[in-house]
mmCIF file of C-alpha atoms and ligand atoms in Angstrom:
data_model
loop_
_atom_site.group_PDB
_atom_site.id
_atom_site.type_symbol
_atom_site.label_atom_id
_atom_site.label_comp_id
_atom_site.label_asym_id
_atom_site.label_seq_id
_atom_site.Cartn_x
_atom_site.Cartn_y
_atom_site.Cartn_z
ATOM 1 C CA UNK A 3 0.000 0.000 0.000
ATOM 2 C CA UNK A 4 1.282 3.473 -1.201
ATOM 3 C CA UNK A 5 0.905 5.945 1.870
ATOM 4 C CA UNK A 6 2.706 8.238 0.179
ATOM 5 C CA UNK A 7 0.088 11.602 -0.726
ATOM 6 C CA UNK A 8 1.770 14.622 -3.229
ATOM 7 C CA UNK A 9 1.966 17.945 -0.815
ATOM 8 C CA UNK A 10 0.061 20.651 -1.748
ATOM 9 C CA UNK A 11 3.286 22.614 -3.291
ATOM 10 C CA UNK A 12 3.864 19.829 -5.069
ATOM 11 C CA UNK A 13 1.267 20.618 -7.647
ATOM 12 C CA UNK A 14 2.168 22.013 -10.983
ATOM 13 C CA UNK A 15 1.920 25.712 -12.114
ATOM 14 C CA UNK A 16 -0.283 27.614 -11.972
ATOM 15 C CA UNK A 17 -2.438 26.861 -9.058
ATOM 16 C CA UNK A 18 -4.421 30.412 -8.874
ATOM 17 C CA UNK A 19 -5.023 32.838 -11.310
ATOM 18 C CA UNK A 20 -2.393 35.020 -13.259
ATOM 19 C CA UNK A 21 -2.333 38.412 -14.017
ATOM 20 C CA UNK A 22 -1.817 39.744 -17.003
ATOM 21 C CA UNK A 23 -0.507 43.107 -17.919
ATOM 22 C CA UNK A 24 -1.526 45.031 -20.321
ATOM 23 C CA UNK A 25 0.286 48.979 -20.415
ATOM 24 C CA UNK A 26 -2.280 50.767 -22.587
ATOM 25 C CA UNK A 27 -6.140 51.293 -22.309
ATOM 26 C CA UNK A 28 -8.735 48.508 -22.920
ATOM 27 C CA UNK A 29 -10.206 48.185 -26.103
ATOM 28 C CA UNK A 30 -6.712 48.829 -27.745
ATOM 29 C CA UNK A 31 -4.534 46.835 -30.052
ATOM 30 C CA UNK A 32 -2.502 45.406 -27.130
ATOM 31 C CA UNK A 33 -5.673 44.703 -25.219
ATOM 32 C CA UNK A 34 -7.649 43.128 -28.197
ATOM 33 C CA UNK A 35 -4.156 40.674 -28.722
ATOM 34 C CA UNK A 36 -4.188 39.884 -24.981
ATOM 35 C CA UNK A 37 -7.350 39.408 -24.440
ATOM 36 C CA UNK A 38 -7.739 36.908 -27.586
ATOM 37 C CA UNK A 39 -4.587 34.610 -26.608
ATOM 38 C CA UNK A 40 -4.694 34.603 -23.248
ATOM 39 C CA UNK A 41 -8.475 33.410 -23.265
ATOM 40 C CA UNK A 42 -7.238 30.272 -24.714
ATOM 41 C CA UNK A 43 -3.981 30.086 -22.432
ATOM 42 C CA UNK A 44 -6.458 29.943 -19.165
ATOM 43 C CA UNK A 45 -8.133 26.691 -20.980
ATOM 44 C CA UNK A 46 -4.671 25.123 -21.391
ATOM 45 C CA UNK A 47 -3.339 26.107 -17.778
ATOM 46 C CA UNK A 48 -6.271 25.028 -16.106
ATOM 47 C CA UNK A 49 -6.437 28.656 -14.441
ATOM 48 C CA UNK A 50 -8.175 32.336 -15.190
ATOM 49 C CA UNK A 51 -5.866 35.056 -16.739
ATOM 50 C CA UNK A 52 -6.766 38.399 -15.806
ATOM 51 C CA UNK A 53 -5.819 41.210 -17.329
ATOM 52 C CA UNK A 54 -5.109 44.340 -16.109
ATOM 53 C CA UNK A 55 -4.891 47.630 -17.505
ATOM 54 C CA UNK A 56 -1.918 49.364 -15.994
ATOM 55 C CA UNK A 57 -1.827 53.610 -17.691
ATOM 56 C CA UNK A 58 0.618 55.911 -18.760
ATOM 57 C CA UNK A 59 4.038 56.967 -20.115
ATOM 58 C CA UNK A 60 3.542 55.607 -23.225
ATOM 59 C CA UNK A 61 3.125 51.991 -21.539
ATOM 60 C CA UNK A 62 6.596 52.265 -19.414
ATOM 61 C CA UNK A 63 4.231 52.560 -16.309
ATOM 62 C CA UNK A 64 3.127 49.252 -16.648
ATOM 63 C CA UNK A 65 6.308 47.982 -17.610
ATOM 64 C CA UNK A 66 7.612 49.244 -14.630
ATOM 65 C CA UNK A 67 5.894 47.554 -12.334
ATOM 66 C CA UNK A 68 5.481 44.550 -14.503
ATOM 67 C CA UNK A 69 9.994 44.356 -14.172
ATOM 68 C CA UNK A 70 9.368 44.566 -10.288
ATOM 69 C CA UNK A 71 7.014 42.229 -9.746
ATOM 70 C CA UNK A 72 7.135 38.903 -8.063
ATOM 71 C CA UNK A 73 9.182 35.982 -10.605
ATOM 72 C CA UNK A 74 7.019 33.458 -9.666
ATOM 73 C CA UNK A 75 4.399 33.077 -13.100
ATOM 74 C CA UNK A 76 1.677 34.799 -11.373
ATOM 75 C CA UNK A 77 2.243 37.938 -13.252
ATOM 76 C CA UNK A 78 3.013 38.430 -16.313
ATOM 77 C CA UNK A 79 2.643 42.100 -19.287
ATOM 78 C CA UNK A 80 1.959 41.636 -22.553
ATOM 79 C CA UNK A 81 4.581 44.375 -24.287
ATOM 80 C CA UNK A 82 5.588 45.480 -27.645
ATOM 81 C CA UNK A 83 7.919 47.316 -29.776
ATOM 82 C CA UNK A 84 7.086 50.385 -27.969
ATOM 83 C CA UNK A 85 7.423 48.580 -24.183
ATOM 84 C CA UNK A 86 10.281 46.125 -25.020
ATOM 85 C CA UNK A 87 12.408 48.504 -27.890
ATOM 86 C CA UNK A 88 11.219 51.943 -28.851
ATOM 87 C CA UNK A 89 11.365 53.210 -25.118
ATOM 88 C CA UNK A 90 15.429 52.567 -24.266
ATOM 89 C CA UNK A 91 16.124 54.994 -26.671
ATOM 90 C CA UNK A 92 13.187 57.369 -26.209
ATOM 91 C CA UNK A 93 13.828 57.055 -22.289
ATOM 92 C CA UNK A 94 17.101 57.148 -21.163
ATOM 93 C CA UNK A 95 16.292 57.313 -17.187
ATOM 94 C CA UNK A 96 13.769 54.295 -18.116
ATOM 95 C CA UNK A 97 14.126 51.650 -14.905
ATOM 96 C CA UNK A 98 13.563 49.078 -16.427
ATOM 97 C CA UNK A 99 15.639 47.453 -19.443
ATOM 98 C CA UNK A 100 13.834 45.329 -21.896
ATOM 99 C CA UNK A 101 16.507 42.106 -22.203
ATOM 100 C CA UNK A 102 17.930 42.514 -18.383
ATOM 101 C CA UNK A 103 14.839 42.610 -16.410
ATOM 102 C CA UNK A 104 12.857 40.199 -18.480
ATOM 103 C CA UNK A 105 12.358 36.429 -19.827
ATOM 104 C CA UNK A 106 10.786 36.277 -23.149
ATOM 105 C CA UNK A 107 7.581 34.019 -23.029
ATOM 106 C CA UNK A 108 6.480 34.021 -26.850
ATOM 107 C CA UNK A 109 6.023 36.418 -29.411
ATOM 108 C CA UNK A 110 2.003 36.507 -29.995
ATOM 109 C CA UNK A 111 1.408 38.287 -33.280
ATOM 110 C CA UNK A 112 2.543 40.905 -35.893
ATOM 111 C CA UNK A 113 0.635 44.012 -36.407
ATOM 112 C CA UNK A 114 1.290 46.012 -39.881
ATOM 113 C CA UNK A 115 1.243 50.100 -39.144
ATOM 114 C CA UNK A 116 -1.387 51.965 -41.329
ATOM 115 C CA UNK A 117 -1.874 56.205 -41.560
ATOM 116 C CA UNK A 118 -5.391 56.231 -40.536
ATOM 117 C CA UNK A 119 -7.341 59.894 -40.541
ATOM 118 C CA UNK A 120 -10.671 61.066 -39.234
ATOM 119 C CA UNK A 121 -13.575 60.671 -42.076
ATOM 120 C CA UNK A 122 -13.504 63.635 -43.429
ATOM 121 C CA UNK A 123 -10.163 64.988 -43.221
ATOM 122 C CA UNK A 124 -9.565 66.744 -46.318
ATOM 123 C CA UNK A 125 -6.666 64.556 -48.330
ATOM 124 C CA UNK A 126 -8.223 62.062 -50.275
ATOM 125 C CA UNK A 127 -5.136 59.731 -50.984
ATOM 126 C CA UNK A 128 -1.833 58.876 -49.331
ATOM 127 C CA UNK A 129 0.062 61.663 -51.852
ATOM 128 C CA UNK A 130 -2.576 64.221 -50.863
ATOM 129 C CA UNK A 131 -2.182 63.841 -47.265
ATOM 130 C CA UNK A 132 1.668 63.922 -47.632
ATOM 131 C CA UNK A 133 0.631 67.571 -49.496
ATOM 132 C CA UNK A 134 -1.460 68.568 -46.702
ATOM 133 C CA UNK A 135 0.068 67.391 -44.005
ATOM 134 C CA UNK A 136 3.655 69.582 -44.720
ATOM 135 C CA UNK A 137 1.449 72.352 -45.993
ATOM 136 C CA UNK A 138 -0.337 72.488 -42.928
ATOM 137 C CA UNK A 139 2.171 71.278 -40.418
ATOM 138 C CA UNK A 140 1.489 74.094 -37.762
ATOM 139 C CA UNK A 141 -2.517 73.428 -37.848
ATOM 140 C CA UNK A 142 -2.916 69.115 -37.730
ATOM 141 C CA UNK A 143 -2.729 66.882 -35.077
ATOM 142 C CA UNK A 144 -1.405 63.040 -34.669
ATOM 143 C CA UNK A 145 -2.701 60.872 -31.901
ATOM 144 C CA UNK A 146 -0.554 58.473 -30.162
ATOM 145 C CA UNK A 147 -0.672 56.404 -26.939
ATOM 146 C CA UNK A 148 2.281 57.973 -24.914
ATOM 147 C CA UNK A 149 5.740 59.286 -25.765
ATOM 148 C CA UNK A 150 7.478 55.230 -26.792
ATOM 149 C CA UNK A 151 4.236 54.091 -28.072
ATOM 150 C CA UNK A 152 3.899 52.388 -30.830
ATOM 151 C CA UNK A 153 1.453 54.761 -32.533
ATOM 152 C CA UNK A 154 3.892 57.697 -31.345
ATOM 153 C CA UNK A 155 6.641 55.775 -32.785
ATOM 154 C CA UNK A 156 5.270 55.134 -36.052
ATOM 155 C CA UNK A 157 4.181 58.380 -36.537
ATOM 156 C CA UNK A 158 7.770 59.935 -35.573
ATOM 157 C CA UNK A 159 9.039 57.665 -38.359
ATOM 158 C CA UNK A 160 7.004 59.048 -40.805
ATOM 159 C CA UNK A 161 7.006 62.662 -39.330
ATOM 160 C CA UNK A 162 10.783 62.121 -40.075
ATOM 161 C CA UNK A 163 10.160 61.123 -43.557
ATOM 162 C CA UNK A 164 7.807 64.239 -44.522
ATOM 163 C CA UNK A 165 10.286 66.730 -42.057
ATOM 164 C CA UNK A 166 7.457 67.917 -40.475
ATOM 165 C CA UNK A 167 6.287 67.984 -36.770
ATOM 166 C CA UNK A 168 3.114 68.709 -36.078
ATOM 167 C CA UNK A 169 1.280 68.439 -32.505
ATOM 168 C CA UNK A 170 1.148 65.373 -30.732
ATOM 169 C CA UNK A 171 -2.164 64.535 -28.698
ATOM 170 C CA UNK A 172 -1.403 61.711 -26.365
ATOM 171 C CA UNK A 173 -4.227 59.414 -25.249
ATOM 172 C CA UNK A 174 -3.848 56.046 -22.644
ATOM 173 C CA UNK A 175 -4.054 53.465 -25.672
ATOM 174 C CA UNK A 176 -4.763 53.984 -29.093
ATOM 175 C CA UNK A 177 -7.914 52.566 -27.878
ATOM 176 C CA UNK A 178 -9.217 55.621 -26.684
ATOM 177 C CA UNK A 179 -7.227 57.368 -29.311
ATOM 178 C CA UNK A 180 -9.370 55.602 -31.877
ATOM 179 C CA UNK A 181 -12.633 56.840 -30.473
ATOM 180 C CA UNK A 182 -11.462 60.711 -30.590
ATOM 181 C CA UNK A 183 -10.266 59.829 -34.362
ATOM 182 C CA UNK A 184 -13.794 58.471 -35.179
ATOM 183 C CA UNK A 185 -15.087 61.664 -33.714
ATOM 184 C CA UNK A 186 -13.201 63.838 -35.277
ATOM 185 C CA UNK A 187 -11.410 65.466 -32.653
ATOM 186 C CA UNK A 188 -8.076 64.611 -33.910
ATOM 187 C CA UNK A 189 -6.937 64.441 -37.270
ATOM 188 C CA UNK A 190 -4.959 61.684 -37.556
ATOM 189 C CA UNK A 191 -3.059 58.417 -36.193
ATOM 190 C CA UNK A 192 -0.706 55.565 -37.058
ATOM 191 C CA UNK A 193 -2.150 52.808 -35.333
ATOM 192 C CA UNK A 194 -1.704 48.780 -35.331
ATOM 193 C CA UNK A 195 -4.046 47.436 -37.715
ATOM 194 C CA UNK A 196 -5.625 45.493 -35.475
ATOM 195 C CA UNK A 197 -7.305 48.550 -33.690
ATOM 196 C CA UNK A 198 -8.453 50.113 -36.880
ATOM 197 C CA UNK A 199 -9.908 46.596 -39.321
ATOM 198 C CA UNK A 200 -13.307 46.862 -37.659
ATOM 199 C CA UNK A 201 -13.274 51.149 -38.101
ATOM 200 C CA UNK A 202 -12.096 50.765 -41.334
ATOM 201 C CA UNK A 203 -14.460 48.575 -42.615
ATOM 202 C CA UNK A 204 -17.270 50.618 -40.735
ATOM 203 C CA UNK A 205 -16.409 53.766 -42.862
ATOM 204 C CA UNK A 206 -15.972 55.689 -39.541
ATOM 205 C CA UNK A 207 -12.302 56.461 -40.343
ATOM 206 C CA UNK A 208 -10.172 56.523 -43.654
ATOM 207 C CA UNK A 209 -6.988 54.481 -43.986
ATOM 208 C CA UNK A 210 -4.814 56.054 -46.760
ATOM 209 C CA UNK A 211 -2.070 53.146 -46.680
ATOM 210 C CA UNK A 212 -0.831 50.006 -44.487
ATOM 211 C CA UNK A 213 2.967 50.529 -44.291
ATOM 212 C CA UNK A 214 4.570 47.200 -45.099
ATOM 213 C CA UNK A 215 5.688 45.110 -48.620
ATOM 214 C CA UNK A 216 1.774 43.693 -49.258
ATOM 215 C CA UNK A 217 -1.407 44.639 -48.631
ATOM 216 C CA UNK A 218 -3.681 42.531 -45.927
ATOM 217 C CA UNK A 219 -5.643 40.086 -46.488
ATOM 218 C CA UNK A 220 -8.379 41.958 -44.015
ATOM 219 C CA UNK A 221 -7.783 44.879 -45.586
ATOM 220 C CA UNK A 222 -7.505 43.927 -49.852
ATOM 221 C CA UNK A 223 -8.365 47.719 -50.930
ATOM 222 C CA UNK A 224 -5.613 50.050 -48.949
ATOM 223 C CA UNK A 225 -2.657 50.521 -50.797
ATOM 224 C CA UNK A 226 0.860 49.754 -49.720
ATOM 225 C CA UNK A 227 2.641 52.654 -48.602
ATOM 226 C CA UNK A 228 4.733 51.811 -51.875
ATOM 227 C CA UNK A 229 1.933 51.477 -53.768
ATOM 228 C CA UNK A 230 0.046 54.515 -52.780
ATOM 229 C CA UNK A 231 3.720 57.300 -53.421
ATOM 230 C CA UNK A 232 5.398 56.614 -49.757
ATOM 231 C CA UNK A 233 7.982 53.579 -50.098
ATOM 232 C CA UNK A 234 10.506 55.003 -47.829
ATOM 233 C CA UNK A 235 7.432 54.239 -44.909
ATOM 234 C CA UNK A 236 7.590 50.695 -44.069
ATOM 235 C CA UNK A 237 6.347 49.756 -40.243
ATOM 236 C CA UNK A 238 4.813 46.996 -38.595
ATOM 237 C CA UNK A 239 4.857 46.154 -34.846
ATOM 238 C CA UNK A 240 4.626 43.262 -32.768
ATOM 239 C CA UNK A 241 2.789 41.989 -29.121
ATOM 240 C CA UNK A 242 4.454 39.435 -26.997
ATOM 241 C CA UNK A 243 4.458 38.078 -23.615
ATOM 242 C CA UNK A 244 7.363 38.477 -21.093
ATOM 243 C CA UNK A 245 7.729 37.694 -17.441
ATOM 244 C CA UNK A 246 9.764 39.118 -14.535
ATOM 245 C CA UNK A 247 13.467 37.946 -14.549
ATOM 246 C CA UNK A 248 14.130 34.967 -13.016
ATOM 247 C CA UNK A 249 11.230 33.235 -13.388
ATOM 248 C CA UNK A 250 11.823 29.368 -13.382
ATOM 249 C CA UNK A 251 12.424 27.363 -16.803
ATOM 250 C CA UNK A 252 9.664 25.115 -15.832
ATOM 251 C CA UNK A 253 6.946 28.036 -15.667
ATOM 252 C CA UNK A 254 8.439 29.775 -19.087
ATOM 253 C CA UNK A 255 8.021 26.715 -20.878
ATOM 254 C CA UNK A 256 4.618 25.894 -20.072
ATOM 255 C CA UNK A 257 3.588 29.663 -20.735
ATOM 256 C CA UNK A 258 5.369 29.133 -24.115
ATOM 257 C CA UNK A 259 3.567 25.534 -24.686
ATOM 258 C CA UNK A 260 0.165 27.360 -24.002
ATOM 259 C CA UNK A 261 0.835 30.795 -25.964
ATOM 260 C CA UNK A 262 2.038 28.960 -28.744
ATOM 261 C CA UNK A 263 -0.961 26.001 -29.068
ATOM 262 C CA UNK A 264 -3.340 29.119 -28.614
ATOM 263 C CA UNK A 265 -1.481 30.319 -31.809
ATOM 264 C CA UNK A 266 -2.960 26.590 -33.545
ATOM 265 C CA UNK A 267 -6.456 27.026 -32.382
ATOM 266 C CA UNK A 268 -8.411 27.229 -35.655
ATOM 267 C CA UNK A 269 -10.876 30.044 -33.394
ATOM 268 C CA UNK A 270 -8.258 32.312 -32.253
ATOM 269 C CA UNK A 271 -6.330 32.354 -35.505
ATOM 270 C CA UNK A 272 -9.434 33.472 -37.075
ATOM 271 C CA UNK A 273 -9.914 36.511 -34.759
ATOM 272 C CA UNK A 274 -6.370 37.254 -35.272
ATOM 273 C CA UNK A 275 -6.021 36.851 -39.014
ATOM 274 C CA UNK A 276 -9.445 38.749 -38.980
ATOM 275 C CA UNK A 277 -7.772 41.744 -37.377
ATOM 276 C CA UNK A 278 -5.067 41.890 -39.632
ATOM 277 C CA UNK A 279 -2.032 40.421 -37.504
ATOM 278 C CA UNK A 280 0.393 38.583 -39.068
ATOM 279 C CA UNK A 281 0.446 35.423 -36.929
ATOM 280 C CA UNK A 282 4.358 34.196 -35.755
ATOM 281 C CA UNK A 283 5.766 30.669 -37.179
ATOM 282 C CA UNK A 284 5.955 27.997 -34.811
ATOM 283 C CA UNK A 285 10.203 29.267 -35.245
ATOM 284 C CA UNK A 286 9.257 32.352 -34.576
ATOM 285 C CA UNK A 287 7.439 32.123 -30.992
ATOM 286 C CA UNK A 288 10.221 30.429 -28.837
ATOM 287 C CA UNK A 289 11.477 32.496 -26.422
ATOM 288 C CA UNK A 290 15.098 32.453 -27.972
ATOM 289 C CA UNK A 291 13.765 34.295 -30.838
ATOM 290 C CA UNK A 292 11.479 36.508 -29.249
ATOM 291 C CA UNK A 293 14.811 37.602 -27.636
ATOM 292 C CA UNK A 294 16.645 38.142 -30.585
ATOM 293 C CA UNK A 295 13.905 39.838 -32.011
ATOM 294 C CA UNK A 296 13.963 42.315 -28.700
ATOM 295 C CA UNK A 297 17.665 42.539 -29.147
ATOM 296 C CA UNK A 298 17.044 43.747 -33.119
ATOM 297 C CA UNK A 299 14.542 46.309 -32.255
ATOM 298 C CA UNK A 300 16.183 47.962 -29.532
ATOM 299 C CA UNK A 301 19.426 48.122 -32.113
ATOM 300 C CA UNK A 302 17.227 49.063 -34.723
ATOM 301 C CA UNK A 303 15.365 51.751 -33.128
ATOM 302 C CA UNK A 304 18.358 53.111 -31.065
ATOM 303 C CA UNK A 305 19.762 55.297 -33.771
ATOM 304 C CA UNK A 306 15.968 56.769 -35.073
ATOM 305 C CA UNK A 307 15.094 58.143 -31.645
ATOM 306 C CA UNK A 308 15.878 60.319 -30.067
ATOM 307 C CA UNK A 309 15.326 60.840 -26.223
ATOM 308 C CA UNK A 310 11.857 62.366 -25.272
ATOM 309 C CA UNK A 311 12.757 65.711 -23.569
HETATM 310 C C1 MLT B 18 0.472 51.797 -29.088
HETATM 311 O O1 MLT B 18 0.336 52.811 -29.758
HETATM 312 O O2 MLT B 18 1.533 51.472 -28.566
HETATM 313 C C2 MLT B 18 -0.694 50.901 -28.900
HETATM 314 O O3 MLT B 18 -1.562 51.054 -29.930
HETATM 315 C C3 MLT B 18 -1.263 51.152 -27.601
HETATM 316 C C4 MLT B 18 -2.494 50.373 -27.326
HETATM 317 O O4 MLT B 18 -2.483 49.140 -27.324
HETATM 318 O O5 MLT B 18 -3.493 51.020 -27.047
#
C-alpha cells in the first residue's frame, strides 16, 4: 500500500489565477491581442488570466511595475515594440531594461502600421495627405498612446520622412485614441491594424495606406505605402508576452507551450487573421527568438530616436 500523498506545493503551475498586464487602455490593439490569446492560455493552464490595464508613459508605467514584480508566473505584461524597444532609446532614465529585467515568453502576433485619418479629413489619398500634411504642419494633429508608443513611434518615423512635426495629442491606448479619431477630434493616427480593421471597414475612419511590402488580407483595398507614393514608410509592430526575470524554466516553458498552441487554435487564428495580424511561425514564438527579435529592435530603433525631452 502506497501511503505516500503529493503535498500541496507539489502541484504544478499555476495553481491560482495570473495576471496579465496590459500597459495601454482597454479596447486597444494590445488589449484586443491579450485578451484573444490569453483566453485560450487559461483553458490550457487550467487557471483564469486576468488582465489588467496598468496607464501611462507611453506603456513604461506598466512595464515598470510589470519588471518589479514577483518571478514566480503569477504575473506576467503583454509588451511590444514600444514597451520592449522603442522606449530605451526614447527614455534614457527608463528603470527598467527590456533584455535585463525580463524572460521572453512568446512572441504573440505581428501588427502592420497603417496612416489612418478622421472621415472627413480633407486629403483624399496617401500623396494628398503627404501635401497637406507639410502644408499644414502648424494646424494638424497626430494621436498616439504615450511618448514610446507604438502609434507615437510610427508616426515619428514618418514625421521624419515628410520633415514635419506637427502636434502630438497623447491618449492612454490607441484605444481611446481611436474613439477621438472616429469623432473627429483629432486628425490623424498611425495605429496597429488590429485597432483600426473593424473602423475601417465601418467607414468611420479613412486608412490612406498600411505601411509594409503587401497589402492585408483583411484589408484587400488600402494601398501599400509603396503602392500609394510613400515607399521610404515601411512599419509593422509586434505583441508578446514576457515575465519578470528569473522566473523558473519550468513556468516559461509551459507559458510558451500554451501561448504557442493558442497560436494553432483554428478560433483564435481566425480573430487574429481577422484583425489583420500577421500570426508568428511555430520558429518564430520560442522564447530564444522573441529575444533576438527584442535585441534587433532595440538596435534598430536606437539610432531613429531620439530621447523624449
Ligand atoms: C500603441 O500605440 O503602442 C498601442 O496602440 C497602444 C495600445 O495598445 O493602445
Amino acid at each position: 500500500l502506497c501511503a505516500f500523498v503529493a503535498p500541496a506545493a507539489a502541484q504544478s503551475y499555476p495553481t491560482r489565477s495570473i495576471i496579465m498586464i496590459v500597459p495601454f487602455a482597454a479596447g486597444g490593439p494590445t488589449d484586443v491581442v491579450a485578451r484573444i490569446v490569453t483566453a485560450h492560455m487559461a483553458q490550457t493552464l487550467g487557471q483564469s488570466i486576468i488582465i489588467e490595464n496598468v496607464v501611462g508613459a507611453g506603456g513604461t508605467t506598466a512595464t515598470t511595475r510589470a519588471a518589479r514584480a514577483a518571478n514566480d508566473g503569477y504575473t506576467l505584461i503583454t509588451g511590444h515594440m514600444g514597451t520592449h524597444a522603442a522606449s530605451v532609446p526614447l527614455y534614457p532614465k527608463l528603470v527598467y531594461h527590456p533584455e535585463k529585467d525580463f524572460e521572453p515568453v512568446a512572441l504573440l502576433a505581428g501588427t502592420p502600421i497603417l496612416i489612418l485619418a478622421r472621415k472627413d479629413f480633407p486629403p483624399k489619398d496617401l500623396k494628398e495627405f503627404v501635401a497637406y500634411v507639410k502644408a499644414n504642419a502648424e494646424k494638424v494633429n497626430a494621436a498616439h498612446a504615450g511618448v514610446g508608443s507604438v502609434s507615437h513611434v510610427s508616426c515619428e518615423l514618418l514625421h521624419s520622412i515628410l520633415d514635419i512635426k506637427p502636434v502630438g495629442v497623447p491618449f492612454n491606448g490607441t484605444g481611446p485614441a481611436m474613439n477621438a479619431l472616429v469623432a473627429g477630434q483629432v486628425d490623424y493616427m498611425c495605429d496597429q491594424i488590429v485597432n483600426a480593421v473593424p473602423q475601417i471597414n465601418a467607414g468611420t475612419i479613412k486608412a490612406y495606406a498600411i505601411a509594409t511590402a503587401e497589402r492585408n488580407p483583411s484589408l484587400p483595398n488600402v494601398p501599400t505605402t509603396a503602392e500609394a507614393g510613400l515607399p521610404a514608410f515601411q512599419a509593422q509592430a509586434w505583441n508578446a508576452i514576457f515575465a519578470p526575470k528569473g522566473t523558473s524554466p519550468a513556468i516559461l516553458a509551459s507559458l510558451n507551450a500554451a501561448a504557442s498552441k493558442a497560436l494553432d487554435d483554428g478560433a483564435v487564428r481566425k480573430r487574429l487573421l481577422d484583425l489583420g495580424s500577421v500570426i508568428p511561425a511555430p520558429a518564430e514564438r520560442t522564447p530564444e527568438a522573441l529575444a533576438a527579435l527584442v535585441k534587433a529592435e532595440i538596435a534598430k530603433w536606437t539610432p531613429v530616436l531620439k530621447p523624449a525631452t
